[in-house]
Amino acid sequence: MQFKFQRNTLNIKEIYDDFKDEKLVIDNSYQRRKVWMKRDNVRLIETILLNWIIPEIFLWPAEINPDTGDTVTHIVDGQQRINAIIDFISGEYKLQERYLLSEPDVRGEFTNKKFSELSPELKKNIWMYNISIVNIDRKCTIQDIKHMFYRLNLTDYSLNEQEKRNSLDNEFGNVSKELANDEFWEKHKVFSASDIKRMKDIEYCSNIIILVREGIVDQTSSKKLNETYDDLKYEYLDKDNNIKLVNLIMDVIDAFKSKDSISFLNKKSQMYTMFCVGLEVIENKIDLTDNIVSTFNSFVRVYNKFKNGMDLTFEESLHSELFEAIKKYKLASSEGVNKLSNRVIRFEILMKHCIKAKPYTQEALKHIEKVIDNLQSNDNDYSTVEEDEEEE
């Protein structure tokens, strides 16, 4: 079908009013989240104040209210710009000087000012600034719009792979989005604000679902993730069972949480390993005893204090075995964390030395911890500053 596209202009006052009245909306089913930084917002407003042109915005009249006759219009492309404008007018940020690009004598009237602090003349200029609009044919369907959004952003390098996956209607993607909203992730502080903005939380949750479906897999590339999105695009029959299993694993992981394990569990690679362990615990009906939990926390305390390059010798064979295991675990957490081999190494070490630990393992770990504490107190090279780990 051939669609018609018409071009016109709307001033910011018209856009602002329609947005506030919810006649102009963002459909989060395919749009990305707010990702612009403060710098980007400031520079857009600066461009408007200088009366220069900003990129056009694509709008789609999605539906008509049968009672009022009002049209609800979707912002198909341009939501970051509109959000930046609305937020500035609403007083959410000021035009910080360090982000402005124009010469000092040009920007002097608006430097470090919020909208409310601008001169009446500059405020009027903002309200009356015209933005180029592309009006999309009303006959387009939501599927047409999603494909259009995807194509509009194919060459946009600021749109990451997960945002492009999200731009297309997908049953597996919808389940991943629901999982990303679970309070579990906030409780364990797994995702940063930047992760959430760029939908890295949804991508991570997609990988967790793949884990419960297929077991540990190699994900050094996006191939497996893309294949799963394609395979389960229209139909995901076992989604309820998969999510039920994920929730059971979350309960297992919650049982391990303590003041000692907080910084361990909020790392994405370690949380992934704990999902591997939790899956094994549930599938094999392993009784999660207090001794298992306390042994895990002893392991984590030693791991957190261990530094790459640390070389210690122990008389007891169990002490040596545990120290070598921690050294190996650290290496598998430092690089290539998504490689199948490193994921398996981390999983097997936690299973062997925490979940199915030998007798006296906890006492041995406490001894190793004491030795490391003594070493660190006498050697600044082994201070307790936390080492960086590669993230999932």
XYZ file of C-alpha atoms in Angstrom:
392
model
C 0.000 0.000 0.000
C 1.236 3.495 -0.858
C 1.076 5.922 2.056
C 0.915 9.689 1.824
C 3.111 11.980 3.876
C 2.390 15.669 4.331
C 4.740 18.305 5.645
C 3.882 21.367 7.673
C 5.140 23.210 10.750
C 3.981 23.488 14.350
C 5.271 26.045 16.800
C 6.471 24.982 20.228
C 3.390 26.432 21.929
C 1.149 24.116 19.875
C 3.364 21.099 20.580
C 3.598 21.931 24.296
C -0.181 22.269 24.702
C -0.923 19.043 22.825
C 1.686 17.163 24.854
C 0.334 18.443 28.170
C -3.239 17.647 27.083
C -2.099 14.114 26.115
C -3.127 14.669 22.515
C 0.522 14.131 21.580
C 1.929 10.949 23.111
C 4.883 8.560 23.098
C 4.136 4.865 22.537
C 6.658 2.980 24.668
C 5.888 -0.314 22.938
C 8.435 0.564 20.263
C 10.096 3.799 21.370
C 13.335 3.932 23.267
C 13.457 5.454 26.730
C 14.798 8.922 27.467
C 18.493 8.678 26.669
C 19.613 12.228 25.969
C 22.103 13.620 28.440
C 21.799 17.100 29.913
C 24.382 18.306 27.400
C 22.174 17.230 24.481
C 19.122 18.957 25.951
C 20.990 22.215 26.534
C 22.403 22.309 23.018
C 19.000 21.721 21.457
C 17.516 24.676 23.365
C 20.546 26.771 22.414
C 19.875 25.931 18.750
C 16.259 27.046 19.134
C 17.262 30.289 20.865
C 19.656 31.015 18.011
C 16.738 30.386 15.603
C 18.600 27.684 13.745
C 16.891 24.627 12.240
C 16.456 21.394 14.191
C 15.620 18.026 12.524
C 12.019 17.371 11.559
C 9.636 15.370 13.733
C 7.435 12.507 12.497
C 3.866 12.395 13.839
C 1.119 9.827 13.300
C -2.609 10.447 14.001
C -3.145 7.098 15.713
C -6.723 7.336 16.931
C -9.737 9.606 17.342
C -11.659 9.972 20.582
C -15.248 9.113 19.511
C -16.774 11.356 22.187
C -14.703 14.503 21.719
C -13.415 14.074 18.176
C -9.882 14.842 19.418
C -7.060 13.076 17.614
C -4.403 11.301 19.679
C -1.127 11.666 17.807
C 1.967 9.501 18.312
C 5.484 10.901 18.177
C 7.105 8.342 15.877
C 10.480 10.056 15.634
C 11.550 13.078 17.665
C 10.582 12.189 21.223
C 14.042 13.075 22.588
C 13.742 16.587 21.134
C 10.192 17.093 22.371
C 11.074 15.812 25.840
C 14.043 18.191 25.969
C 11.807 21.149 25.053
C 9.004 20.221 27.483
C 11.455 19.626 30.329
C 13.168 22.979 29.770
C 9.909 24.918 29.744
C 8.851 23.013 32.878
C 11.997 24.152 34.693
C 13.735 20.763 34.836
C 17.173 22.124 33.915
C 19.112 25.278 33.151
C 21.360 26.107 30.195
C 24.684 25.331 31.837
C 27.530 27.316 30.340
C 29.876 24.331 29.987
C 27.495 22.716 27.474
C 26.863 25.788 25.291
C 28.639 25.989 21.932
C 28.019 29.579 20.833
C 30.383 32.474 21.504
C 30.164 34.174 24.935
C 28.810 37.404 23.483
C 26.026 35.450 21.733
C 24.982 33.186 24.599
C 25.215 35.813 27.308
C 21.455 36.377 27.451
C 20.645 32.778 28.363
C 23.769 31.296 29.992
C 23.013 29.346 33.207
C 19.327 30.303 33.076
C 16.163 28.260 33.366
C 13.185 29.052 31.160
C 11.560 31.115 33.920
C 14.703 33.275 34.141
C 14.849 34.179 30.452
C 13.830 37.592 29.205
C 10.242 37.960 27.909
C 11.612 38.310 24.389
C 13.525 35.014 24.528
C 10.525 33.221 26.014
C 8.352 34.468 23.141
C 10.969 33.302 20.650
C 10.830 29.797 22.105
C 7.029 29.649 22.098
C 6.828 30.814 18.481
C 9.713 28.695 17.142
C 8.462 26.555 14.235
C 9.425 22.882 13.991
C 9.160 21.000 10.699
C 6.635 18.174 10.923
C 6.146 15.090 8.752
C 2.545 13.919 9.127
C 2.280 10.178 8.528
C -0.747 8.784 6.712
C -3.619 7.980 9.079
C -4.123 4.698 7.174
C -0.855 3.308 8.535
C -1.237 0.515 11.087
C 0.733 0.201 14.318
C 2.851 -2.481 12.616
C 3.627 -0.065 9.769
C 4.669 2.537 12.340
C 6.944 0.142 14.206
C 8.686 -0.832 10.989
C 8.956 2.836 10.038
C 10.540 3.707 13.393
C 12.999 0.857 12.932
C 13.972 2.075 9.461
C 14.271 5.689 10.569
C 16.857 4.567 13.113
C 18.767 1.989 11.071
C 21.593 4.435 10.440
C 21.353 6.178 13.803
C 24.473 5.066 15.654
C 23.078 6.348 18.939
C 20.365 3.679 18.781
C 21.818 0.468 20.216
C 20.901 -3.090 19.251
C 18.467 -3.620 22.099
C 16.636 -0.370 21.293
C 16.271 -1.569 17.698
C 14.922 -4.932 18.909
C 12.454 -3.056 21.091
C 11.269 -0.977 18.150
C 9.648 -4.056 16.574
C 6.672 -5.868 18.080
C 7.996 -9.079 19.610
C 6.452 -11.568 22.046
C 9.802 -12.568 23.573
C 10.771 -8.908 23.884
C 7.516 -8.114 25.679
C 8.205 -10.834 28.269
C 11.754 -9.525 28.737
C 10.394 -6.012 29.333
C 7.986 -7.306 31.979
C 10.821 -9.143 33.716
C 13.005 -6.014 33.676
C 10.310 -4.212 35.684
C 10.509 -6.733 38.537
C 11.522 -5.135 41.861
C 14.221 -7.818 42.242
C 16.643 -5.818 40.083
C 16.218 -2.631 42.086
C 16.571 -4.546 45.346
C 19.960 -5.883 44.237
C 21.031 -2.644 42.458
C 21.971 -4.531 39.290
C 21.209 -1.793 36.740
C 22.485 1.767 36.613
C 20.363 4.684 35.420
C 22.309 4.571 32.157
C 21.578 0.838 31.744
C 17.867 1.493 32.105
C 17.899 4.444 29.701
C 19.578 2.363 27.005
C 17.405 -0.733 27.674
C 20.388 -2.776 28.817
C 18.152 -4.079 31.610
C 15.788 -5.598 29.037
C 18.701 -7.115 27.126
C 20.073 -8.630 30.344
C 16.678 -10.074 31.271
C 16.427 -11.556 27.775
C 19.691 -13.381 28.479
C 18.358 -14.664 31.803
C 15.309 -16.112 30.032
C 17.602 -17.755 27.473
C 19.500 -19.296 30.405
C 16.388 -20.937 31.881
C 15.324 -22.120 28.417
C 18.626 -23.483 27.132
C 21.150 -23.514 29.959
C 24.497 -21.715 29.871
C 25.378 -20.530 26.362
C 28.111 -18.464 24.748
C 27.091 -14.832 24.266
C 30.264 -13.128 23.135
C 28.153 -11.842 20.243
C 24.474 -10.957 19.852
C 23.800 -13.967 17.623
C 21.962 -16.078 20.221
C 19.941 -13.095 21.433
C 18.902 -12.100 17.915
C 17.996 -15.695 17.043
C 15.766 -15.974 20.115
C 14.026 -12.682 19.318
C 13.401 -14.002 15.797
C 12.274 -17.495 16.882
C 9.827 -16.211 19.513
C 8.715 -13.101 17.692
C 5.075 -14.075 17.205
C 4.538 -16.975 19.592
C 6.124 -17.782 22.959
C 4.104 -20.720 24.261
C 6.134 -21.601 27.358
C 6.598 -18.039 28.602
C 4.562 -18.599 31.788
C 6.652 -21.620 32.791
C 9.879 -19.768 32.000
C 8.936 -16.731 34.081
C 7.737 -18.944 36.935
C 11.152 -20.610 36.968
C 12.936 -17.237 36.874
C 10.895 -16.105 39.891
C 11.828 -19.266 41.808
C 15.495 -18.629 41.057
C 15.118 -15.046 42.298
C 13.874 -16.432 45.624
C 16.979 -18.630 45.842
C 19.265 -15.668 45.142
C 17.454 -13.547 47.734
C 18.359 -16.184 50.326
C 22.063 -15.514 49.670
C 21.836 -11.753 50.140
C 23.782 -10.344 53.092
C 25.976 -7.361 53.884
C 28.933 -9.420 52.648
C 27.400 -10.299 49.288
C 25.764 -6.983 48.283
C 28.671 -5.745 46.154
C 29.065 -9.216 44.630
C 25.432 -9.672 43.635
C 25.053 -6.230 42.054
C 27.640 -7.079 39.395
C 25.919 -8.344 36.269
C 28.371 -11.173 35.592
C 28.094 -12.467 39.162
C 24.313 -12.156 39.160
C 24.231 -14.206 35.953
C 26.341 -16.870 37.682
C 23.949 -16.873 40.625
C 21.056 -17.472 38.221
C 23.011 -20.483 36.898
C 23.461 -21.731 40.470
C 19.830 -21.043 41.362
C 18.662 -22.985 38.306
C 20.770 -25.965 39.378
C 19.478 -25.759 42.955
C 15.846 -25.831 41.803
C 16.194 -28.470 39.097
C 18.050 -30.827 41.454
C 15.916 -29.991 44.498
C 18.949 -29.036 46.582
C 18.089 -28.040 50.141
C 19.485 -24.552 50.705
C 20.806 -24.866 54.263
C 22.184 -22.150 56.528
C 25.613 -23.756 56.153
C 25.481 -23.392 52.352
C 24.523 -19.725 52.632
C 27.212 -18.947 55.218
C 29.841 -20.833 53.164
C 28.871 -18.770 50.107
C 29.256 -15.542 52.074
C 32.666 -16.666 53.344
C 33.668 -17.393 49.743
C 32.482 -13.942 48.652
C 34.399 -12.194 51.442
C 37.630 -13.870 50.335
C 36.853 -13.195 46.680
C 36.235 -9.500 47.343
C 39.610 -9.199 49.095
C 41.553 -11.236 46.555
C 43.656 -9.294 44.042
C 44.959 -10.526 40.705
C 48.624 -11.368 41.119
C 48.211 -12.381 44.748
C 50.264 -15.551 45.340
C 49.989 -17.397 48.644
C 51.156 -20.824 49.793
C 49.255 -22.972 52.275
C 50.171 -26.179 54.058
C 46.654 -27.608 54.076
C 45.511 -29.062 50.731
C 41.945 -27.739 51.165
C 43.302 -24.216 51.727
C 45.406 -24.460 48.558
C 42.499 -25.879 46.553
C 40.161 -23.068 47.631
C 42.737 -20.350 46.995
C 43.390 -21.664 43.475
C 39.637 -21.849 42.842
C 39.190 -18.205 43.878
C 42.125 -17.202 41.684
C 40.536 -19.045 38.747
C 37.115 -17.512 39.490
C 38.649 -14.026 39.561
C 40.291 -14.541 36.184
C 37.001 -15.796 34.692
C 35.344 -12.605 35.988
C 37.990 -10.223 34.674
C 37.694 -10.715 30.919
C 35.487 -12.508 28.438
C 32.726 -12.876 31.017
C 30.152 -13.874 28.364
C 32.303 -16.691 26.957
C 30.807 -20.115 27.559
C 34.033 -21.396 29.142
C 34.241 -18.549 31.676
C 30.553 -18.768 32.543
C 30.942 -22.508 33.170
C 34.087 -21.976 35.276
C 32.313 -19.528 37.571
C 29.242 -21.763 37.856
C 31.223 -24.939 38.606
C 33.384 -23.245 41.235
C 30.380 -21.901 43.148
C 28.641 -25.265 42.939
C 31.693 -27.212 44.100
C 32.949 -24.922 46.848
C 29.713 -23.372 48.137
C 26.647 -25.448 47.283
C 28.353 -28.877 47.498
C 31.261 -27.840 49.678
C 33.551 -30.297 51.439
C 33.466 -30.462 55.242
C 35.435 -27.657 56.907
C 35.311 -25.478 53.770
C 33.921 -22.533 55.694
C 36.694 -22.776 58.305
C 39.282 -22.991 55.522
C 37.851 -19.885 53.831
C 37.992 -17.976 57.106
C 41.648 -18.969 57.463
C 42.427 -17.740 53.929
C 40.596 -14.490 54.655
C 42.695 -13.972 57.778
C 45.922 -14.577 55.838
C 44.862 -12.064 53.168
C 43.911 -9.511 55.843
C 47.378 -9.835 57.382
C 48.999 -9.505 53.973
C 46.990 -6.386 53.123
C 47.748 -4.728 56.441
C 51.480 -5.100 55.735
C 51.577 -4.469 51.986
C 50.023 -1.436 50.268
C 50.154 -3.257 46.919
C 47.330 -5.443 48.200
C 45.084 -2.729 49.584
C 41.354 -3.358 49.838
C 40.470 -1.091 46.887
C 38.026 -3.085 44.764
C 39.279 -4.210 41.367
C 37.221 -3.633 38.252
C 35.443 -6.580 36.675
C 34.189 -6.905 33.135
C 30.408 -6.631 32.975
C 27.874 -8.752 31.088
